[in-house]
mmCIF file of C-alpha atoms in Angstrom:
data_model
loop_
_atom_site.group_PDB
_atom_site.id
_atom_site.type_symbol
_atom_site.label_atom_id
_atom_site.label_comp_id
_atom_site.label_asym_id
_atom_site.label_seq_id
_atom_site.Cartn_x
_atom_site.Cartn_y
_atom_site.Cartn_z
ATOM 1 C CA MET G 22 37.052 9.896 -4.297
ATOM 2 C CA CYS G 23 34.328 12.327 -5.387
ATOM 3 C CA ASP G 24 30.694 11.348 -4.982
ATOM 4 C CA HIS G 25 30.109 10.793 -8.692
ATOM 5 C CA CYS G 26 33.171 8.641 -9.393
ATOM 6 C CA LEU G 27 32.974 4.907 -9.964
ATOM 7 C CA GLN G 28 32.540 3.276 -6.581
ATOM 8 C CA HIS G 29 31.901 -0.390 -5.920
ATOM 9 C CA GLY G 30 30.739 -2.665 -3.132
ATOM 10 C CA SER G 31 30.593 -1.196 0.335
ATOM 11 C CA ALA G 32 31.684 2.192 -1.041
ATOM 12 C CA GLY G 33 28.353 2.542 -2.840
ATOM 13 C CA LYS G 34 26.731 2.092 -6.249
ATOM 14 C CA TRP G 35 27.658 5.029 -8.446
ATOM 15 C CA TYR G 36 24.625 4.487 -10.681
ATOM 16 C CA LEU G 37 22.144 4.935 -7.798
ATOM 17 C CA ASN G 38 23.390 8.449 -6.999
ATOM 18 C CA ALA G 39 20.658 10.690 -8.447
ATOM 19 C CA LYS G 40 23.119 13.579 -8.721
ATOM 20 C CA ASN G 41 24.953 11.713 -11.503
ATOM 21 C CA TYR G 42 21.906 12.223 -13.745
ATOM 22 C CA THR G 43 21.762 16.012 -13.422
ATOM 23 C CA ALA G 44 23.549 19.004 -14.933
ATOM 24 C CA GLU G 45 25.087 19.634 -11.524
ATOM 25 C CA VAL G 46 27.909 17.176 -12.200
ATOM 26 C CA LEU G 47 28.677 18.951 -15.467
ATOM 27 C CA GLU G 48 28.869 22.326 -13.764
ATOM 28 C CA GLU G 49 31.496 20.930 -11.388
ATOM 29 C CA MET G 50 33.681 20.252 -14.434
ATOM 30 C CA GLY G 51 33.066 23.645 -15.992
ATOM 31 C CA LYS G 52 30.696 22.304 -18.677
ATOM 32 C CA ASP G 53 27.024 22.821 -19.426
ATOM 33 C CA GLU G 54 24.210 20.944 -21.172
ATOM 34 C CA ALA G 55 24.713 22.874 -24.397
ATOM 35 C CA PHE G 56 28.299 21.617 -24.621
ATOM 36 C CA LEU G 57 27.274 18.021 -23.931
ATOM 37 C CA LYS G 58 24.444 18.152 -26.487
ATOM 38 C CA GLU G 59 26.832 19.371 -29.170
ATOM 39 C CA PHE G 60 29.367 16.676 -28.246
ATOM 40 C CA LEU G 61 26.808 13.852 -28.270
ATOM 41 C CA LEU G 62 25.155 14.990 -31.498
ATOM 42 C CA GLU G 63 28.496 14.998 -33.291
ATOM 43 C CA GLN G 64 29.331 11.570 -31.852
ATOM 44 C CA TYR G 65 26.030 9.920 -32.713
ATOM 45 C CA LYS G 66 25.849 11.388 -36.219
ATOM 46 C CA THR G 67 28.767 9.149 -37.183
ATOM 47 C CA PHE G 68 28.152 6.344 -34.699
ATOM 48 C CA GLU G 69 28.134 3.630 -37.358
ATOM 49 C CA ALA G 70 31.739 4.476 -38.228
ATOM 50 C CA MET G 71 32.942 3.907 -34.642
ATOM 51 C CA GLN G 72 34.224 0.386 -35.312
ATOM 52 C CA VAL G 73 36.352 1.369 -38.307
ATOM 53 C CA ARG G 74 37.479 4.760 -37.021
ATOM 54 C CA GLN G 75 41.192 4.956 -36.262
ATOM 55 C CA VAL G 76 42.296 6.072 -32.805
ATOM 56 C CA ALA G 77 46.033 6.657 -32.319
ATOM 57 C CA GLY G 78 46.620 4.738 -35.533
ATOM 58 C CA PHE G 79 44.514 1.712 -34.556
ATOM 59 C CA SER G 80 41.004 0.639 -35.477
ATOM 60 C CA ALA G 81 38.806 -2.340 -34.592
ATOM 61 C CA VAL G 82 39.365 -3.794 -38.060
ATOM 62 C CA GLY G 83 41.498 -6.908 -37.640
ATOM 63 C CA LEU G 84 41.622 -6.353 -33.897
ATOM 64 C CA GLY G 85 41.728 -10.091 -33.144
ATOM 65 C CA TYR G 86 44.995 -10.435 -35.043
ATOM 66 C CA LYS G 87 46.499 -7.283 -33.567
ATOM 67 C CA MET G 88 45.697 -8.355 -30.003
ATOM 68 C CA GLN G 89 47.665 -11.581 -30.505
ATOM 69 C CA ILE G 90 50.858 -9.627 -31.151
ATOM 70 C CA PRO G 91 52.320 -9.383 -27.600
ATOM 71 C CA LEU G 92 53.559 -5.785 -27.527
ATOM 72 C CA VAL G 93 50.901 -4.381 -29.840
ATOM 73 C CA GLY G 94 48.134 -6.163 -27.942
ATOM 74 C CA ARG G 95 49.262 -4.725 -24.605
ATOM 75 C CA LEU G 96 49.518 -1.230 -26.060
ATOM 76 C CA ILE G 97 46.003 -1.402 -27.528
ATOM 77 C CA LYS G 98 44.544 -2.735 -24.264
ATOM 78 C CA THR G 99 46.255 -0.056 -22.182
ATOM 79 C CA PHE G 100 45.269 2.774 -24.519
ATOM 80 C CA ALA G 101 41.660 1.589 -24.909
ATOM 81 C CA GLU G 102 41.102 1.276 -21.162
ATOM 82 C CA ARG G 103 42.707 4.667 -20.516
ATOM 83 C CA MET G 104 40.393 6.264 -23.069
ATOM 84 C CA LEU G 105 37.237 4.545 -21.814
ATOM 85 C CA HIS G 106 37.960 5.288 -18.150
ATOM 86 C CA THR G 107 39.182 8.871 -18.575
ATOM 87 C CA LYS G 108 37.789 11.624 -16.339
ATOM 88 C CA LYS G 109 39.352 14.532 -18.191
ATOM 89 C CA THR G 110 37.217 17.576 -18.940
ATOM 90 C CA THR G 111 37.949 17.789 -22.675
ATOM 91 C CA PHE G 112 35.987 15.426 -24.912
ATOM 92 C CA ASN G 113 36.556 14.259 -28.452
ATOM 93 C CA PRO G 114 33.332 13.142 -30.184
ATOM 94 C CA PHE G 115 35.338 10.781 -32.386
ATOM 95 C CA LYS G 116 36.567 8.763 -29.411
ATOM 96 C CA ALA G 117 34.633 6.769 -26.802
ATOM 97 C CA GLU G 118 36.192 8.829 -24.021
ATOM 98 C CA GLY G 119 34.734 8.509 -20.547
ATOM 99 C CA HIS G 120 32.198 5.975 -21.800
ATOM 100 C CA ILE G 121 32.404 3.262 -19.158
ATOM 101 C CA GLY G 122 29.489 1.212 -17.901
ATOM 102 C CA GLN G 123 28.458 -1.558 -15.534
ATOM 103 C CA VAL G 124 26.073 -4.505 -15.554
ATOM 104 C CA VAL G 125 22.940 -3.949 -13.448
ATOM 105 C CA PRO G 126 20.288 -6.500 -12.441
ATOM 106 C CA LEU G 127 16.594 -5.822 -12.898
ATOM 107 C CA ASP G 128 15.923 -4.458 -9.399
ATOM 108 C CA ASP G 129 18.704 -1.870 -9.675
ATOM 109 C CA ALA G 130 17.553 -0.866 -13.172
ATOM 110 C CA ILE G 131 14.049 -0.285 -11.821
ATOM 111 C CA ALA G 132 15.495 1.781 -8.961
ATOM 112 C CA ILE G 133 17.396 3.925 -11.481
ATOM 113 C CA LEU G 134 14.268 4.619 -13.497
ATOM 114 C CA ASP G 135 12.111 5.129 -10.429
ATOM 115 C CA ARG G 136 14.389 7.347 -8.342
ATOM 116 C CA CYS G 137 17.155 8.866 -10.448
ATOM 117 C CA VAL G 138 15.996 10.036 -13.879
ATOM 118 C CA ASP G 139 13.808 12.922 -14.998
ATOM 119 C CA GLU G 140 10.603 11.324 -16.254
ATOM 120 C CA ASN G 141 10.032 14.148 -18.731
ATOM 121 C CA THR G 142 13.182 13.178 -20.631
ATOM 122 C CA ILE G 143 12.828 9.382 -20.920
ATOM 123 C CA ILE G 144 13.018 8.008 -24.450
ATOM 124 C CA MET G 145 13.419 4.587 -26.042
ATOM 125 C CA LYS G 146 15.494 4.303 -29.197
ATOM 126 C CA TYR G 147 16.829 1.628 -31.508
ATOM 127 C CA CYS G 148 19.839 -0.254 -30.137
ATOM 128 C CA MET G 149 22.778 1.378 -31.883
ATOM 129 C CA CYS G 150 25.018 -1.670 -31.523
ATOM 130 C CA ARG G 151 22.565 -3.953 -33.315
ATOM 131 C CA PHE G 152 21.896 -1.241 -35.867
ATOM 132 C CA MET G 153 25.637 -0.815 -36.446
ATOM 133 C CA SER G 154 26.621 -4.494 -36.581
ATOM 134 C CA ARG G 155 23.583 -6.171 -38.174
ATOM 135 C CA ALA G 156 21.469 -3.322 -39.548
ATOM 136 C CA GLU G 157 18.702 -4.580 -37.245
ATOM 137 C CA LYS G 158 16.270 -2.139 -35.663
ATOM 138 C CA GLU G 159 15.155 -3.091 -32.173
ATOM 139 C CA ALA G 160 14.020 -0.420 -29.734
ATOM 140 C CA CYS G 161 15.438 -1.654 -26.440
ATOM 141 C CA CYS G 162 17.738 1.134 -25.229
ATOM 142 C CA ILE G 163 16.433 3.688 -22.729
ATOM 143 C CA ASN G 164 17.933 7.177 -22.601
ATOM 144 C CA PHE G 165 17.217 10.256 -20.531
ATOM 145 C CA GLY G 166 18.425 13.761 -19.848
ATOM 146 C CA VAL G 167 20.066 15.589 -22.760
ATOM 147 C CA MET G 168 19.938 12.464 -24.913
ATOM 148 C CA SER G 169 16.222 13.026 -25.497
ATOM 149 C CA ASP G 170 17.046 16.249 -27.340
ATOM 150 C CA VAL G 171 20.004 14.741 -29.189
ATOM 151 C CA ILE G 172 18.203 11.669 -30.555
ATOM 152 C CA ASP G 173 15.288 13.890 -31.547
ATOM 153 C CA LYS G 174 17.627 15.233 -34.255
ATOM 154 C CA LEU G 175 18.604 11.741 -35.461
ATOM 155 C CA PRO G 176 15.382 10.206 -36.846
ATOM 156 C CA ARG G 177 17.051 6.961 -37.954
ATOM 157 C CA PHE G 178 17.227 5.935 -34.286
ATOM 158 C CA ILE G 179 13.606 6.827 -33.490
ATOM 159 C CA PRO G 180 11.249 3.811 -33.448
ATOM 160 C CA GLU G 181 8.599 3.679 -36.117
ATOM 161 C CA PRO G 182 5.831 4.217 -36.916
ATOM 162 C CA ASP G 183 5.526 7.331 -34.747
ATOM 163 C CA GLU G 184 6.849 9.152 -31.695
ATOM 164 C CA SER G 185 4.423 7.366 -29.386
ATOM 165 C CA GLN G 186 7.088 4.644 -29.112
ATOM 166 C CA PHE G 187 9.862 7.196 -28.629
ATOM 167 C CA ARG G 188 8.932 9.314 -25.601
ATOM 168 C CA ILE G 189 7.695 7.094 -22.799
ATOM 169 C CA SER G 190 6.618 7.416 -19.178
ATOM 170 C CA LYS G 191 8.566 6.097 -16.212
ATOM 171 C CA GLU G 192 6.063 3.261 -15.759
ATOM 172 C CA GLU G 193 6.313 2.307 -19.420
ATOM 173 C CA ALA G 194 10.115 2.355 -19.261
ATOM 174 C CA ILE G 195 10.091 0.019 -16.257
ATOM 175 C CA ARG G 196 7.611 -2.301 -17.962
ATOM 176 C CA LYS G 197 9.585 -2.468 -21.188
ATOM 177 C CA PHE G 198 12.943 -2.942 -19.464
ATOM 178 C CA THR G 199 11.466 -5.771 -17.375
ATOM 179 C CA GLU G 200 10.266 -7.460 -20.571
ATOM 180 C CA PHE G 201 13.722 -7.226 -22.134
ATOM 181 C CA ASN G 202 15.394 -8.580 -19.003
ATOM 182 C CA LYS G 203 13.069 -11.579 -18.872
ATOM 183 C CA LYS G 204 13.707 -12.108 -22.575
ATOM 184 C CA GLY G 205 17.393 -12.576 -21.745
ATOM 185 C CA TYR G 206 18.876 -9.127 -22.444
ATOM 186 C CA VAL G 207 21.459 -7.935 -19.922
ATOM 187 C CA GLY G 208 20.910 -4.587 -18.198
ATOM 188 C CA THR G 209 23.779 -2.083 -18.393
ATOM 189 C CA ILE G 210 24.160 1.531 -17.253
ATOM 190 C CA TRP G 211 26.646 3.935 -18.887
ATOM 191 C CA TYR G 212 28.403 7.232 -18.506
ATOM 192 C CA GLY G 213 28.102 8.955 -21.825
ATOM 193 C CA ALA G 214 30.445 10.741 -21.422
ATOM 194 C CA TYR G 215 31.668 10.924 -17.833
ATOM 195 C CA PRO G 216 30.457 12.359 -15.464
ATOM 196 C CA LEU G 217 26.831 12.335 -16.673
ATOM 197 C CA ILE G 218 24.828 9.090 -16.884
ATOM 198 C CA ASN G 219 22.361 8.963 -19.767
ATOM 199 C CA ASN G 220 22.100 5.367 -21.035
ATOM 200 C CA LEU G 221 20.292 2.333 -19.620
ATOM 201 C CA CYS G 222 20.621 -0.431 -22.183
ATOM 202 C CA ALA G 223 19.251 -3.941 -22.676
ATOM 203 C CA CYS G 224 22.279 -5.647 -24.176
ATOM 204 C CA LYS G 225 22.767 -8.803 -26.166
ATOM 205 C CA SER G 226 26.014 -10.492 -27.106
ATOM 206 C CA PRO G 227 27.677 -10.676 -29.591
ATOM 207 C CA GLU G 228 26.247 -7.441 -31.008
ATOM 208 C CA CYS G 229 26.970 -5.306 -27.939
ATOM 209 C CA ALA G 230 29.930 -2.996 -28.570
ATOM 210 C CA GLY G 231 30.289 -2.588 -24.801
ATOM 211 C CA PHE G 232 30.741 -6.302 -24.062
ATOM 212 C CA ARG G 233 32.769 -7.405 -27.076
ATOM 213 C CA PRO G 234 36.085 -5.739 -26.166
ATOM 214 C CA ARG G 235 36.019 -7.379 -22.734
ATOM 215 C CA LEU G 236 34.691 -10.805 -23.695
ATOM 216 C CA ASP G 237 36.855 -11.138 -26.812
ATOM 217 C CA PHE G 238 40.051 -9.325 -25.843
ATOM 218 C CA GLY G 239 40.049 -8.751 -22.075
ATOM 219 C CA ILE G 240 39.733 -4.974 -22.454
ATOM 220 C CA LYS G 241 37.833 -3.654 -19.453
ATOM 221 C CA SER G 242 35.164 -1.826 -21.445
ATOM 222 C CA ILE G 243 32.484 -2.545 -18.852
ATOM 223 C CA TYR G 244 32.449 -3.507 -15.186
ATOM 224 C CA LYS G 245 30.856 -6.675 -13.883
ATOM 225 C CA GLY G 246 27.808 -6.109 -11.683
ATOM 226 C CA GLU G 247 27.780 -5.477 -7.949
ATOM 227 C CA TYR G 248 26.399 -8.992 -7.573
ATOM 228 C CA VAL G 249 27.143 -12.615 -8.339
ATOM 229 C CA VAL G 250 24.719 -15.521 -8.772
ATOM 230 C CA LEU G 251 24.534 -18.118 -6.016
ATOM 231 C CA HIS G 252 23.384 -21.650 -6.827
ATOM 232 C CA ASN G 253 21.179 -23.707 -4.496
ATOM 233 C CA GLU G 254 22.088 -27.305 -5.347
ATOM 234 C CA ASN G 255 19.206 -28.713 -3.301
ATOM 235 C CA ASN G 256 16.632 -26.974 -5.495
ATOM 236 C CA CYS G 257 18.303 -27.547 -8.873
ATOM 237 C CA GLN G 258 16.413 -29.971 -11.118
ATOM 238 C CA GLY G 259 18.960 -29.988 -13.946
ATOM 239 C CA CYS G 260 16.609 -28.477 -16.523
ATOM 240 C CA LYS G 261 19.491 -26.536 -18.153
ATOM 241 C CA GLN G 262 17.321 -23.489 -18.891
ATOM 242 C CA CYS G 263 19.706 -21.173 -17.021
ATOM 243 C CA VAL G 264 22.609 -22.470 -19.132
ATOM 244 C CA LEU G 265 20.825 -21.268 -22.250
ATOM 245 C CA LYS G 266 20.205 -17.800 -20.773
ATOM 246 C CA CYS G 267 23.769 -16.967 -19.689
ATOM 247 C CA GLN G 268 25.607 -14.773 -22.206
ATOM 248 C CA PHE G 269 28.939 -15.087 -20.386
ATOM 249 C CA GLY G 270 29.491 -18.839 -20.260
ATOM 250 C CA ALA G 271 29.356 -18.765 -16.465
ATOM 251 C CA ILE G 272 26.831 -21.623 -16.184
ATOM 252 C CA SER G 273 27.547 -25.181 -17.264
ATOM 253 C CA PHE G 274 25.882 -28.566 -16.758
ATOM 254 C CA ASN G 275 27.588 -31.335 -14.812
ATOM 255 C CA GLU G 276 26.528 -34.593 -16.451
ATOM 256 C CA ASN G 277 27.694 -36.659 -13.479
ATOM 257 C CA LEU G 278 25.729 -34.689 -10.900
ATOM 258 C CA LYS G 279 22.905 -33.855 -13.314
ATOM 259 C CA GLN G 280 23.008 -30.270 -12.051
ATOM 260 C CA THR G 281 24.167 -26.909 -13.261
ATOM 261 C CA GLU G 282 27.303 -25.294 -11.923
ATOM 262 C CA ILE G 283 28.210 -21.606 -11.785
ATOM 263 C CA ASP G 284 31.727 -20.213 -12.165
ATOM 264 C CA PRO G 285 31.674 -16.999 -10.078
ATOM 265 C CA HIS G 286 34.763 -15.706 -11.879
ATOM 266 C CA LEU G 287 32.809 -15.629 -15.158
ATOM 267 C CA CYS G 288 29.535 -14.396 -13.653
ATOM 268 C CA TYR G 289 28.632 -10.757 -14.349
ATOM 269 C CA GLY G 290 25.802 -10.695 -11.812
ATOM 270 C CA CYS G 291 23.126 -9.677 -14.331
ATOM 271 C CA GLY G 292 20.524 -12.001 -12.796
ATOM 272 C CA VAL G 293 19.011 -12.870 -16.183
ATOM 273 C CA CYS G 294 19.402 -16.598 -15.489
ATOM 274 C CA MET G 295 16.980 -16.357 -12.568
ATOM 275 C CA HIS G 296 14.107 -15.708 -14.970
ATOM 276 C CA ALA G 297 14.695 -19.132 -16.517
ATOM 277 C CA CYS G 298 14.720 -21.082 -13.242
ATOM 278 C CA LYS G 299 11.326 -22.332 -12.065
ATOM 279 C CA PHE G 300 12.719 -24.095 -9.011
ATOM 280 C CA ASP G 301 14.173 -21.177 -7.016
ATOM 281 C CA ALA G 302 17.689 -22.577 -7.395
ATOM 282 C CA LEU G 303 19.324 -19.247 -8.262
ATOM 283 C CA LYS G 304 19.627 -15.905 -6.499
ATOM 284 C CA ILE G 305 21.997 -12.944 -6.626
ATOM 285 C CA ILE G 306 24.062 -11.825 -3.666
ATOM 286 C CA PRO G 307 26.437 -8.851 -3.301
ATOM 287 C CA ARG G 308 29.747 -9.607 -5.016
ATOM 288 C CA ASN G 309 31.697 -8.640 -1.912
ATOM 289 C CA GLU G 310 29.954 -11.352 0.103
ATOM 290 C CA MET G 311 31.673 -14.056 -1.951
ATOM 291 C CA GLU G 312 35.359 -14.322 -1.083
ATOM 292 C CA ALA G 313 36.395 -15.741 -4.469
ATOM 293 C CA VAL G 314 35.271 -12.654 -6.403
ATOM 294 C CA ARG G 315 35.349 -9.922 -3.757
ATOM 295 C CA GLY G 316 36.523 -6.666 -5.311
ATOM 296 C CA LYS G 317 36.839 -8.238 -8.763
ATOM 297 C CA TYR G 318 34.851 -6.219 -11.280
#
């Protein structure tokens, strides 16, 4: 496996390889920044139409019904995952090809911003998923690299009232991302498109177009994190605050024990729940250290 491919667990964290944020990975595939800028600009110009755009005769309209049809549902799932996970060198701006991501906890997100990205290219733009699904403008997505030039040509995604909220320093990016994480937004890192990483998002369900296919239909549109949350029963006071924070339904409250319980199979390892716990009852550990979910992403 090449050093910029998706690697999990003991094999390494693909998103902490600084090379994956440079033009060097593009050159290995015979592409350059000019090509990627043109591709991304064309894709983002019509981003709002992504959910209704037909791919191989299918669109997200009425997807819930289509997925319940046994053969059709399997075909859609297979095709969608193949498209999202592709590593081919030809890109179609009207498809989400090679656009796969993974959940990252706060510490890893800070490491990405601190060690991997070019500070001169960091921007913060409106969340496109919230803009697309609810027409809400919230600047909580951090981009870098060629994306800073692409979004510069798409003013509807640039935070108002001026560019001072658009181009930000590394320290400001870390501060803002930390605020979002503590607010309850889940950190995610994305290829866009493979093999170059250019998106660090603060995601919220159900608006997130990255989470919805997986949570609603089982389509692996994003990987679970390299971690899983471990519960310390001795410290738990049954305050239920962590239950309210979890976007994945992984935390429930046991009325008999008067304590919370965590289902590791549902846990994405985002670590957001830890911000809600004042009793040090939660911590994240590497996913591969828990037998029940080892290797399950």
